[in-house]
Coordinates of C-alpha atoms in Angstrom, one line a residue:
Chain A
M1 CA -50.4 -12.4 16.5
F2 CA -53.2 -13.3 14.2
P3 CA -56.0 -14.2 16.7
T4 CA -55.9 -10.8 18.2
S5 CA -55.3 -8.8 15.0
S6 CA -57.4 -6.4 13.1
Q7 CA -57.2 -8.8 10.2
R8 CA -59.0 -11.5 12.2
K9 CA -61.5 -9.0 13.6
H10 CA -62.4 -7.1 10.4
W11 CA -61.1 -8.7 7.3
M12 CA -62.0 -12.4 7.7
F13 CA -65.3 -13.5 6.1
K14 CA -67.5 -16.6 6.5
N15 CA -67.5 -17.8 3.0
E16 CA -67.4 -16.8 -0.6
D17 CA -71.0 -15.9 -0.6
E18 CA -70.4 -13.1 1.9
L19 CA -67.6 -11.8 -0.3
Q20 CA -69.8 -11.9 -3.3
T21 CA -72.6 -10.0 -1.5
L22 CA -70.1 -7.2 -0.6
R23 CA -68.9 -7.0 -4.1
V24 CA -72.3 -6.9 -5.6
Q25 CA -73.2 -4.2 -3.1
A26 CA -70.2 -2.1 -4.1
N27 CA -71.1 -2.5 -7.7
Q28 CA -74.7 -1.5 -7.1
N29 CA -73.8 1.5 -5.1
Y30 CA -71.6 2.8 -7.8
I31 CA -74.1 2.2 -10.5
E32 CA -76.8 4.0 -8.6
S33 CA -74.7 7.1 -7.9
Y34 CA -73.4 7.1 -11.4
Q35 CA -76.9 7.0 -12.9
D36 CA -78.1 9.6 -10.5
R37 CA -75.2 11.9 -11.5
L38 CA -75.4 11.6 -15.2
G39 CA -79.0 10.7 -15.8
P40 CA -79.8 9.8 -19.4
S41 CA -76.3 10.3 -20.6
A42 CA -75.0 7.4 -18.5
Q43 CA -73.1 4.8 -20.4
P44 CA -73.7 1.1 -19.9
T45 CA -72.0 -0.1 -16.7
L46 CA -70.1 -3.2 -15.7
N47 CA -71.8 -5.8 -13.5
A48 CA -70.2 -7.5 -10.5
E49 CA -69.1 -10.5 -12.6
D50 CA -67.4 -8.2 -15.2
E51 CA -65.6 -6.5 -12.3
K52 CA -64.5 -9.8 -11.0
T53 CA -63.1 -10.9 -14.3
L54 CA -61.2 -7.6 -14.7
L55 CA -59.8 -7.7 -11.2
K56 CA -58.6 -11.2 -11.7
Y57 CA -57.0 -10.2 -15.0
Y58 CA -55.2 -7.3 -13.3
E59 CA -54.1 -9.4 -10.4
H60 CA -52.9 -12.2 -12.8
T61 CA -51.0 -10.1 -15.3
M62 CA -50.1 -6.6 -14.0
M63 CA -49.7 -7.0 -10.3
R64 CA -47.9 -10.3 -10.4
D65 CA -45.6 -9.1 -13.1
L66 CA -44.9 -5.9 -11.3
C67 CA -44.0 -7.8 -8.1
K68 CA -41.9 -10.4 -9.8
K69 CA -39.9 -8.1 -12.0
F70 CA -39.5 -5.5 -9.4
Q71 CA -35.9 -4.2 -9.0
P72 CA -34.6 -4.6 -6.3
P73 CA -36.4 -7.9 -5.9
M74 CA -39.0 -7.7 -3.2
P75 CA -39.5 -10.1 -0.3
K76 CA -42.5 -12.4 -0.5
A77 CA -44.2 -10.7 2.4
V78 CA -44.5 -7.5 0.4
I79 CA -46.3 -9.3 -2.4
G80 CA -48.6 -11.1 0.0
T81 CA -49.5 -7.9 1.7
A82 CA -50.0 -6.0 -1.5
F83 CA -52.4 -8.7 -2.8
N84 CA -54.3 -8.6 0.5
Y85 CA -54.7 -4.8 0.3
F86 CA -55.9 -5.0 -3.3
K87 CA -58.6 -7.6 -2.4
R88 CA -59.7 -5.7 0.7
F89 CA -60.0 -2.5 -1.3
Y90 CA -62.3 -3.9 -4.0
L91 CA -64.5 -5.6 -1.4
N92 CA -66.1 -2.2 -0.7
N93 CA -65.2 -0.3 -3.9
S94 CA -66.2 -0.6 -7.5
V95 CA -63.7 -1.0 -10.3
M96 CA -65.6 1.7 -12.1
D97 CA -65.0 4.1 -9.2
Y98 CA -61.3 3.6 -8.9
H99 CA -59.3 2.1 -11.8
P100 CA -57.5 -1.1 -10.7
K101 CA -54.5 -0.1 -12.6
E102 CA -54.0 2.8 -10.3
I103 CA -55.0 1.0 -7.1
L104 CA -52.7 -1.9 -7.7
V105 CA -49.5 0.1 -7.9
T106 CA -50.6 2.0 -4.8
C107 CA -51.2 -1.3 -3.0
V108 CA -47.7 -2.5 -3.9
Y109 CA -46.2 0.9 -2.8
L110 CA -48.0 0.9 0.5
A111 CA -47.1 -2.8 1.1
C112 CA -43.4 -1.9 0.5
K113 CA -43.6 0.7 3.3
V114 CA -45.6 -1.4 5.7
E115 CA -43.4 -4.5 5.3
E116 CA -40.3 -2.3 5.7
F117 CA -38.9 -2.8 2.2
N118 CA -37.3 0.5 1.7
V119 CA -37.7 1.9 -1.8
S120 CA -38.1 5.6 -2.6
I121 CA -40.9 6.7 -4.9
T122 CA -38.5 7.4 -7.7
Q123 CA -37.0 4.0 -7.4
F124 CA -40.4 2.5 -7.2
V125 CA -41.8 4.2 -10.4
S126 CA -38.7 3.2 -12.3
N127 CA -40.3 -0.3 -12.4
I128 CA -43.4 1.1 -14.1
K129 CA -43.7 1.5 -17.8
G130 CA -44.9 4.8 -19.2
D131 CA -45.0 8.2 -17.7
Q132 CA -43.2 7.8 -14.4
K133 CA -43.9 11.2 -13.0
K134 CA -47.6 10.8 -13.6
A135 CA -47.4 7.4 -12.0
A136 CA -45.7 8.8 -8.9
D137 CA -48.4 11.5 -8.7
I138 CA -51.1 8.8 -8.9
I139 CA -49.6 6.6 -6.3
I140 CA -49.1 9.4 -3.8
N141 CA -52.5 10.9 -4.4
N142 CA -54.1 7.5 -3.9
E143 CA -52.1 6.4 -0.9
L144 CA -54.2 8.1 1.7
L145 CA -57.4 7.0 0.0
L146 CA -56.2 3.4 0.1
M147 CA -55.3 3.6 3.7
Q148 CA -58.6 5.0 4.5
Q149 CA -60.4 2.3 2.6
L150 CA -58.4 -0.2 4.5
N151 CA -59.6 1.5 7.6
Y152 CA -55.9 1.9 8.6
H153 CA -55.7 -1.8 9.3
L154 CA -52.3 -2.0 7.7
T155 CA -50.8 -5.0 9.4
V156 CA -51.3 -8.1 7.4
H157 CA -50.4 -11.6 8.6
N158 CA -49.0 -13.5 5.7
P159 CA -48.5 -17.3 5.6
F160 CA -44.8 -17.1 5.1
R161 CA -43.7 -17.1 8.8
P162 CA -46.1 -19.9 9.7
I163 CA -44.6 -21.9 6.8
E164 CA -41.1 -21.4 8.3
G165 CA -42.5 -22.4 11.7
F166 CA -44.1 -25.6 10.3
L167 CA -41.0 -26.6 8.5
V168 CA -38.9 -26.2 11.6
D169 CA -41.5 -28.2 13.5
I170 CA -41.6 -30.9 10.9
K171 CA -37.8 -31.2 11.0
V172 CA -37.9 -31.7 14.7
R173 CA -41.1 -33.7 15.3
S174 CA -41.7 -35.7 12.2
R175 CA -40.0 -38.5 10.5
L176 CA -39.9 -36.7 7.2
A177 CA -36.3 -37.0 5.9
N178 CA -35.9 -33.9 3.8
A179 CA -38.3 -31.1 4.6
E180 CA -36.5 -28.5 2.4
K181 CA -37.5 -30.2 -0.8
L182 CA -41.1 -29.3 -0.1
R183 CA -40.3 -25.6 -0.6
S184 CA -40.9 -25.4 -4.4
G185 CA -44.3 -27.1 -4.0
I186 CA -45.2 -24.7 -1.2
D187 CA -44.3 -21.6 -3.2
E188 CA -46.2 -22.8 -6.2
L189 CA -49.4 -23.2 -4.2
I190 CA -49.0 -19.9 -2.4
E191 CA -48.5 -18.1 -5.8
K192 CA -51.8 -19.6 -7.0
L193 CA -53.5 -18.5 -3.8
Y194 CA -52.5 -14.9 -4.5
L195 CA -55.2 -14.9 -7.2
T196 CA -57.9 -16.3 -4.9
D197 CA -59.8 -15.0 -1.9
A198 CA -58.1 -17.5 0.4
C199 CA -56.5 -14.7 2.5
L200 CA -60.0 -13.3 3.3
L201 CA -61.4 -16.7 4.3
Y202 CA -58.7 -18.7 6.0
S203 CA -56.1 -17.9 8.6
P204 CA -52.5 -17.6 7.5
S205 CA -51.5 -20.7 9.4
Q206 CA -54.2 -22.7 7.7
I207 CA -53.0 -21.5 4.3
A208 CA -49.5 -22.4 5.3
L209 CA -50.4 -25.9 6.4
A210 CA -52.5 -26.4 3.2
A211 CA -49.4 -25.4 1.1
I212 CA -47.2 -27.8 3.0
L213 CA -49.6 -30.7 2.8
H214 CA -50.1 -29.9 -0.9
S215 CA -46.4 -30.0 -1.5
A216 CA -46.0 -33.2 0.5
S217 CA -48.6 -35.0 -1.5
K218 CA -47.0 -33.8 -4.6
N219 CA -43.7 -35.2 -3.4
Q220 CA -45.4 -38.4 -2.4
E221 CA -44.6 -37.9 1.2
N222 CA -47.1 -38.4 4.0
L223 CA -47.5 -35.9 6.8
D224 CA -50.8 -37.2 8.1
S225 CA -49.5 -38.7 11.3
Y226 CA -47.6 -35.4 12.0
V227 CA -50.8 -33.4 11.6
T228 CA -53.1 -35.7 13.5
Q229 CA -50.9 -36.9 16.3
T230 CA -48.1 -34.5 16.8
L231 CA -49.6 -31.2 15.8
L232 CA -53.1 -31.6 17.1
G233 CA -52.3 -34.2 19.8
G234 CA -55.0 -36.5 18.5
D235 CA -57.9 -34.2 19.0
P236 CA -60.6 -35.4 16.6
T237 CA -62.9 -32.4 16.9
R238 CA -60.3 -30.0 15.7
L239 CA -59.1 -32.3 13.1
T240 CA -62.2 -32.4 10.9
D241 CA -62.4 -28.6 10.8
L242 CA -58.8 -28.2 9.9
I243 CA -58.8 -30.9 7.3
E244 CA -61.9 -29.3 5.8
A245 CA -60.2 -25.9 5.6
V246 CA -57.1 -27.4 4.1
R247 CA -59.2 -29.2 1.5
K248 CA -61.1 -26.1 0.6
I249 CA -57.9 -24.0 0.2
R250 CA -56.5 -26.6 -2.1
I251 CA -59.6 -26.7 -4.2
M252 CA -59.6 -22.9 -4.4
S253 CA -56.2 -22.9 -6.0
K254 CA -57.3 -25.3 -8.7
P255 CA -59.1 -22.9 -11.1
S256 CA -56.1 -20.6 -11.4
D257 CA -54.2 -23.5 -12.8
V258 CA -56.1 -23.0 -16.0
F259 CA -56.8 -19.3 -15.7
Q260 CA -56.4 -18.0 -19.2
P261 CA -57.5 -14.4 -19.6
N262 CA -59.7 -14.1 -22.6
R263 CA -58.0 -11.3 -24.4
D264 CA -61.0 -10.2 -26.4
L265 CA -63.3 -10.2 -23.4
I266 CA -60.9 -8.2 -21.4
K267 CA -60.4 -5.7 -24.1
A268 CA -64.2 -5.2 -24.4
L269 CA -64.5 -4.9 -20.7
E270 CA -61.8 -2.3 -20.5
K271 CA -63.4 -0.3 -23.2
K272 CA -66.6 -0.4 -21.3
L273 CA -64.9 0.6 -18.1
D274 CA -63.3 3.6 -19.8
A275 CA -66.7 4.8 -20.8
C276 CA -68.4 4.4 -17.4
R277 CA -65.7 5.1 -14.9
N278 CA -65.9 7.9 -12.4
E279 CA -64.3 10.8 -14.1
E280 CA -63.6 12.5 -10.8
N281 CA -61.1 9.8 -10.0
N282 CA -59.6 9.7 -13.5
P283 CA -56.2 11.5 -13.5
D284 CA -56.6 12.2 -17.2
S285 CA -59.9 13.8 -16.9
Q286 CA -60.5 17.6 -16.8
I287 CA -62.5 17.4 -13.6
Y288 CA -59.7 15.7 -11.8
K289 CA -57.1 18.1 -13.0
E290 CA -59.2 21.1 -12.0
R291 CA -59.7 19.7 -8.6
M292 CA -56.1 18.9 -8.0
N293 CA -55.1 22.5 -9.1
E294 CA -57.7 23.9 -6.7
L295 CA -56.2 21.8 -3.9
L296 CA -52.7 22.9 -4.7
E297 CA -53.6 26.6 -4.9
D298 CA -55.7 26.4 -1.8
P299 CA -53.2 26.9 1.0
D300 CA -51.6 30.1 -0.4
E301 CA -54.3 31.9 -2.2
R302 CA -57.3 31.3 0.0
P303 CA -56.3 31.5 3.6
S304 CA -59.9 32.2 4.6
A305 CA -61.1 28.9 3.2
R306 CA -58.3 27.2 5.0
K307 CA -59.3 28.9 8.2
F308 CA -62.9 27.8 7.7
A309 CA -61.8 24.2 7.1
K310 CA -59.8 24.4 10.3
A311 CA -62.6 25.7 12.3
R312 CA -64.9 23.1 10.9
R313 CA -62.4 20.4 11.8
S314 CA -62.0 21.7 15.4
M315 CA -65.8 21.5 15.7
G316 CA -65.6 17.9 14.8
G317 CA -67.7 18.4 11.7
D318 CA -65.3 16.8 9.3
K319 CA -64.8 13.2 10.1
M320 CA -62.3 12.2 7.4
T321 CA -59.7 15.0 7.7
G322 CA -56.9 13.1 6.2
V323 CA -58.7 12.1 3.0
S324 CA -61.1 14.9 2.5
A325 CA -58.3 16.6 0.8
I326 CA -58.3 13.9 -1.9
D327 CA -61.9 13.3 -2.5
P328 CA -64.6 15.3 -0.8
N329 CA -67.4 13.2 -2.4
L330 CA -66.0 9.9 -1.1
S331 CA -68.4 7.7 0.8
P332 CA -66.9 5.8 3.6
Chain B
M1 CA -21.4 70.6 24.6
E2 CA -21.3 74.1 23.3
D3 CA -17.5 74.1 22.9
Q4 CA -17.2 70.8 21.1
V5 CA -14.3 71.6 18.8
C6 CA -12.1 69.6 16.6
P7 CA -8.5 70.0 17.9
R8 CA -7.1 70.0 14.4
C9 CA -9.3 72.1 12.2
R10 CA -10.9 74.1 15.0
T11 CA -14.4 73.6 13.7
T12 CA -17.0 73.9 16.3
K13 CA -20.5 72.6 16.7
Y14 CA -21.8 76.1 16.2
R15 CA -20.2 76.5 12.8
N16 CA -20.9 73.0 11.6
P17 CA -24.0 71.6 13.2
S18 CA -23.3 68.2 11.7
L19 CA -19.9 68.0 13.3
K20 CA -19.1 64.5 14.6
L21 CA -16.1 64.0 16.8
M22 CA -14.4 60.6 16.4
V23 CA -12.0 59.0 18.8
N24 CA -9.5 56.2 18.5
V25 CA -7.6 54.1 21.0
C26 CA -5.2 56.8 21.9
G27 CA -8.0 59.0 23.3
H28 CA -7.5 62.0 21.1
S29 CA -10.5 63.2 19.2
L30 CA -10.8 64.4 15.6
C31 CA -13.7 65.6 13.6
E32 CA -15.1 63.3 10.9
S33 CA -13.8 65.3 8.0
C34 CA -10.3 65.4 9.5
V35 CA -10.4 61.6 9.9
D36 CA -11.4 61.3 6.2
L37 CA -8.6 63.6 5.2
L38 CA -5.8 62.2 7.4
F39 CA -6.6 58.5 7.1
L40 CA -7.3 58.5 3.4
K41 CA -5.0 55.5 3.1
G42 CA -6.6 53.6 5.9
S43 CA -3.9 54.1 8.5
G44 CA -1.8 56.9 9.8
S45 CA -0.7 58.4 13.1
C46 CA -2.5 60.5 15.6
P47 CA -1.7 64.2 15.0
E48 CA -1.3 64.8 18.7
C49 CA 0.6 61.8 20.1
N50 CA 1.9 60.2 16.9
V51 CA 0.6 56.8 17.8
P52 CA -0.1 54.7 14.7
L53 CA -3.8 54.3 14.2
R54 CA -6.1 52.5 11.9
R55 CA -9.1 54.2 10.3
S56 CA -11.4 51.4 11.0
N57 CA -10.9 51.8 14.7
F58 CA -12.4 55.3 14.8
R59 CA -15.8 55.6 16.3
V60 CA -18.1 58.3 17.4
Q61 CA -17.2 60.0 20.6
L62 CA -19.9 59.4 23.2
F63 CA -18.4 61.2 26.1
E64 CA -17.4 64.7 26.2
D65 CA -14.0 64.0 27.7
P66 CA -12.0 61.9 25.2
V67 CA -10.0 60.5 28.0
V68 CA -13.0 58.7 29.2
E69 CA -13.4 57.2 25.7
K70 CA -9.8 56.1 25.9
E71 CA -10.4 54.5 29.2
V72 CA -13.5 52.7 27.9
D73 CA -11.4 51.3 25.1
I74 CA -8.6 50.2 27.3
R75 CA -11.0 48.7 29.8
K76 CA -12.7 46.7 27.1
R77 CA -9.4 45.4 25.9
V78 CA -8.1 44.5 29.4
L79 CA -11.3 42.9 30.5
K80 CA -11.2 40.6 27.5
D81 CA -8.3 38.8 29.2
Y82 CA -8.9 39.6 32.8
N83 CA -12.2 37.8 32.7
K84 CA -12.1 35.9 35.9
K85 CA -15.2 35.7 38.1
E86 CA -15.7 35.6 41.8
E87 CA -16.2 31.9 41.6
D88 CA -12.6 31.5 40.3
F89 CA -11.2 32.6 43.7
T90 CA -11.2 30.9 47.0
T91 CA -11.6 34.0 49.1
L92 CA -13.2 37.3 48.7
E93 CA -10.0 39.0 49.5
E94 CA -8.2 37.4 46.6
F95 CA -11.0 38.5 44.3
N96 CA -10.8 42.0 45.6
D97 CA -7.0 42.1 45.0
Y98 CA -7.6 40.9 41.5
L99 CA -10.1 43.7 40.8
E100 CA -7.7 46.2 42.3
E101 CA -5.0 44.9 39.9
I102 CA -7.3 45.4 36.9
E103 CA -8.1 48.9 37.9
E104 CA -4.4 49.7 38.4
I105 CA -3.5 48.4 35.0
I106 CA -6.3 50.4 33.4
F107 CA -5.3 53.5 35.2
N108 CA -1.7 53.1 34.2
L109 CA -2.5 52.5 30.6
T110 CA -5.0 55.4 30.4
N111 CA -2.6 57.9 31.9
G112 CA 0.5 56.6 30.3
I113 CA 2.3 55.5 33.5
N114 CA 4.7 52.6 33.1
T115 CA 3.1 51.6 29.8
I116 CA 5.7 49.2 28.7
E117 CA 5.9 47.5 32.1
T118 CA 2.1 47.2 32.4
N119 CA 1.9 45.7 28.9
K120 CA 4.5 43.2 29.9
R121 CA 2.4 42.4 33.0
I122 CA -0.7 41.8 30.9
D123 CA 1.3 39.5 28.5
Q124 CA 2.6 37.5 31.4
Y125 CA -0.9 37.2 32.9
K126 CA -2.2 36.0 29.6
K127 CA 0.5 33.3 29.3
E128 CA -0.1 32.1 32.8
N129 CA -3.9 31.9 32.6
R130 CA -4.6 30.9 29.1
D131 CA -6.9 28.1 30.0
T132 CA -9.1 30.0 32.4
I133 CA -9.3 32.9 30.0
M134 CA -10.6 30.6 27.2
K135 CA -13.0 28.9 29.5
N136 CA -14.5 32.2 30.8
K137 CA -14.7 33.6 27.3
M138 CA -17.1 30.8 26.5
K139 CA -19.1 31.5 29.6
V140 CA -19.3 35.1 28.8
G141 CA -20.6 34.3 25.3
R142 CA -23.4 32.3 26.8
T143 CA -24.5 35.0 29.3
E144 CA -24.4 37.5 26.5
I145 CA -26.7 35.4 24.4
E146 CA -29.1 35.1 27.3
L147 CA -29.1 38.8 27.7
E148 CA -29.8 39.4 24.1
E149 CA -32.7 37.0 24.3
L150 CA -34.1 38.9 27.2
L151 CA -33.7 42.1 25.3
E152 CA -35.5 40.6 22.3
I153 CA -38.4 39.5 24.5
E154 CA -38.6 42.9 26.1
K155 CA -38.8 44.5 22.7
Q156 CA -41.6 42.2 21.6
M157 CA -43.5 42.8 24.8
D158 CA -43.1 46.5 24.2
E159 CA -44.6 46.2 20.8
V160 CA -47.5 44.2 22.0
R161 CA -48.1 46.8 24.7
K162 CA -48.0 49.6 22.2
M163 CA -50.5 47.9 20.0
D164 CA -52.8 47.3 22.9
Q165 CA -52.6 50.9 23.9
L166 CA -53.4 52.0 20.4
R167 CA -56.3 49.8 20.1
E168 CA -57.6 50.8 23.5
E169 CA -57.4 54.4 22.5
V170 CA -59.4 53.9 19.3
E171 CA -61.9 51.9 21.3
T172 CA -62.5 54.6 23.9
K173 CA -62.7 57.2 21.3
R174 CA -65.4 55.2 19.5
K175 CA -67.2 54.6 22.7
K176 CA -67.2 58.3 23.5
M177 CA -68.5 59.2 20.1
K178 CA -71.3 56.7 20.5
I179 CA -72.3 57.9 23.9
K180 CA -72.3 61.5 22.7
E181 CA -74.5 60.6 19.8
A182 CA -76.8 58.7 22.0
M183 CA -77.0 61.7 24.3
I184 CA -77.8 64.0 21.4
D185 CA -80.5 61.7 20.2
E186 CA -81.9 61.5 23.6
L187 CA -81.9 65.3 23.9
M188 CA -83.6 65.6 20.5
F189 CA -86.4 63.2 21.0
S190 CA -87.2 62.7 24.7
Q191 CA -89.5 64.9 26.6
G192 CA -87.4 65.0 29.8
D193 CA -85.5 67.9 31.2
A194 CA -82.3 68.5 29.2
K195 CA -80.3 69.0 32.3
D196 CA -81.3 65.7 33.8
I197 CA -80.4 63.8 30.6
V198 CA -77.0 65.5 30.5
N199 CA -76.5 64.6 34.2
T200 CA -77.4 61.0 33.9
F201 CA -75.1 60.6 30.9
Q202 CA -72.3 62.3 32.7
S203 CA -72.6 60.0 35.7
N204 CA -72.9 56.9 33.6
L205 CA -69.7 57.9 31.8
E206 CA -67.9 58.5 35.1
E207 CA -68.9 55.1 36.4
E208 CA -67.6 53.4 33.4
M209 CA -64.3 55.2 33.6
K210 CA -64.0 54.1 37.2
E211 CA -64.7 50.5 36.2
Q212 CA -62.1 50.5 33.6
E213 CA -59.5 51.9 36.0
K214 CA -60.3 49.0 38.4
I215 CA -58.8 46.4 36.1
P216 CA -55.3 47.4 35.1
D217 CA -53.2 44.9 33.3
R218 CA -51.6 42.5 35.7
T219 CA -47.9 43.1 35.4
T220 CA -46.0 39.9 35.0
Q221 CA -42.6 41.4 34.7
F222 CA -40.2 44.0 35.9
S223 CA -39.7 47.1 33.9
T224 CA -36.6 45.5 32.5
G225 CA -38.6 42.7 30.9
I226 CA -37.5 40.0 33.3
K227 CA -40.4 37.9 34.4
F228 CA -41.4 37.8 38.1
G229 CA -40.1 34.7 39.8
K230 CA -38.1 33.5 36.9
G231 CA -35.1 33.4 39.2
S232 CA -31.5 33.4 38.0
S233 CA -31.2 32.4 34.4
E234 CA -28.1 30.4 35.1
F235 CA -30.1 27.4 36.3
A236 CA -31.7 25.0 33.8
P237 CA -35.5 25.0 34.1
Y238 CA -36.6 22.5 36.7
F239 CA -39.5 20.2 36.0
K240 CA -41.3 18.5 38.7
I241 CA -41.6 14.8 38.0
E242 CA -45.0 13.5 39.0
E243 CA -44.7 9.9 40.1
G244 CA -47.6 7.6 39.5
P245 CA -48.1 4.2 40.9
L246 CA -45.2 1.8 40.3
F247 CA -45.3 -0.4 37.2
T248 CA -46.0 -4.1 37.9
Y249 CA -45.2 -6.5 35.2
T250 CA -47.8 -9.0 34.2
P251 CA -46.7 -11.5 31.5
P252 CA -48.7 -11.1 28.3
E253 CA -51.3 -13.8 27.7
F254 CA -51.4 -15.2 24.2
V255 CA -54.5 -16.4 22.6
Y256 CA -53.4 -19.0 20.0
E257 CA -56.7 -20.3 18.6
G258 CA -54.6 -23.3 17.9
P259 CA -52.3 -25.9 19.5
D260 CA -49.9 -24.6 22.1
P261 CA -46.5 -23.8 20.6
P262 CA -43.3 -25.0 22.4
K263 CA -42.1 -22.9 25.3
W264 CA -38.8 -21.0 25.6
N265 CA -37.1 -23.8 27.5
H266 CA -38.0 -26.5 25.0
L267 CA -36.6 -24.7 22.0
R268 CA -33.2 -26.4 22.0
P269 CA -34.0 -29.1 19.3
Y270 CA -35.6 -26.4 17.1
L271 CA -32.6 -24.1 17.2
M272 CA -30.6 -26.8 15.3
H273 CA -32.7 -26.1 12.3
V274 CA -32.6 -22.3 12.1
R275 CA -29.7 -20.1 11.1
Q276 CA -27.4 -19.3 14.0
T277 CA -26.9 -15.7 15.0
T278 CA -23.7 -14.1 13.8
I279 CA -21.6 -12.1 16.2
D280 CA -22.9 -8.8 14.7
E281 CA -26.5 -9.8 15.4
T282 CA -25.7 -10.9 18.9
A283 CA -24.2 -7.5 19.5
G284 CA -27.5 -6.0 18.5
G285 CA -29.3 -8.1 21.0
F286 CA -30.8 -10.5 18.6
D287 CA -31.1 -14.2 19.4
A288 CA -32.0 -17.0 17.0
A289 CA -34.5 -18.2 19.6
I290 CA -36.6 -15.1 19.2
G291 CA -37.2 -15.6 15.5
C292 CA -37.6 -19.3 15.9
L293 CA -40.2 -19.0 18.6
R294 CA -42.1 -16.4 16.7
A295 CA -42.3 -18.6 13.6
L296 CA -43.5 -21.5 15.7
Q297 CA -46.1 -19.3 17.5
E298 CA -47.4 -17.9 14.2
A299 CA -47.7 -21.4 12.8
C300 CA -49.9 -22.4 15.7
A301 CA -51.8 -19.2 15.9
G302 CA -55.2 -19.3 14.1
L303 CA -54.9 -22.9 13.1
Y304 CA -58.4 -23.6 14.6
F305 CA -59.7 -20.5 13.0
K306 CA -63.3 -20.9 11.9
N307 CA -65.4 -17.8 11.1
T308 CA -69.0 -18.3 12.0

């Protein structure tokens, strides 16, 4: 249940300002470490606003396309969960540290697993254009990192089941004649909300109710008496908050109506990103390849090193055992 | 042993130290080279009793008297079928009679008395007791496996012990050397009486030896490698079940952070609007009410959510 979930406890935020602060912080952290590392040879970096534009672009084009064209077709819950992971990940990480192209496929892959949509890695990468073996490597290498960054809070409460619940309830307790016709309007709003931060600010049932009310008003139906009288039992204090939440969610969805990625701007940003990204996390870079080779050779050729790592682990010195194998320099 | 001689070519152990006597089911021995010569084609007959033999059945003679070998062979063959155990009989007397019968058969076959009749007897026994024979064969297989395991463990323990011993020896040698060096150093540089120094070192050494003797390895098994107190291996290991306090069920308390969803007993009108369970799903224990209630609960959960 949502009220007792890790989502409610750790991944719900007060307002957009709080999200913005976190993102700016992540951006700043990266820039500082980047400039420390490279000194004068550092390239110009992206700012938080650039990152936001890029993320939105990747969500809007790549991630949505991947989910929609996925074969076999994936359930909605997988898509919702994947978007949720993606947003959570970039709250605390910079785009320049981990390229969104890599993280987004990993998010979708992990969401498939968590939502029990069974696809093998080969089946999964057959949906990706380009070098599929490399894609599989990237996904598998990033999977543990992603889980760690999500703090292993993998269960995501999506608005889809609440929507079903509301629809059944509306059929039973309201005078609405044909509740099923609301569905297309609901799906439309939910799709738009994928591209917003709604899932980090409002509970899934609030989002579900907003979608239903949005669809009802589009269909020129009135569910006001259902919400005020039946659902809330005429409790005015609760009503104002709920209506406010619904209103804000609906407002949030508006800008994505007109979201038109500015191709030139995106191209420029991507170019900049390629220059200033963290080479240690770039699978095409020499550093990354060297490190991966080292990790692969480790177990056989340097048993003493492994023993040492084991001893260190047993002493409790190494906190992130699972992920340390991927990125020893990673800051939690 | 000195007059081990091949009955055919008369070679003795003295003349050919590598002489190896072989024996087959009939109980007549032949030396290895004679076997090679006579059974070139793989089969042939015994030069003494003309019994047809196969070359693959020849094996090295372990006992001096080839008749014993023959008996061992026959015993092996007979016991394959006569494999009843004491548990298969109601009284001890019956079991003893059965053992007697086995011995008689073996004796008859070994000494060639009533061979045809005895073989008939075996065949009849086989026919009558086919089921029990099969069952006991399985059992025998299991006990053999257990025995092999025991042997394996014993072997391992032996190795470990050997390694320990070796290490200990090296250790004591090193220690002795050290002490000796220390003593010589002492003798070279100290002003004391040489005799006293030698004496103190000697007594120190003796004390240490005594101490070491005091702590022998605690033996945890018999010389055969069977662990103390392991008991008969025929029983499955017995685990003691520790019983904690009994479980008392308390119904889970849901925090909805929203309006209360309907209860189980009010679900009837809702169930009209959800897909009914198919027979297959009912067989799996699924009920439409479960999914329906869950959706309703989730719709209500978190509706009043407000993060402050």
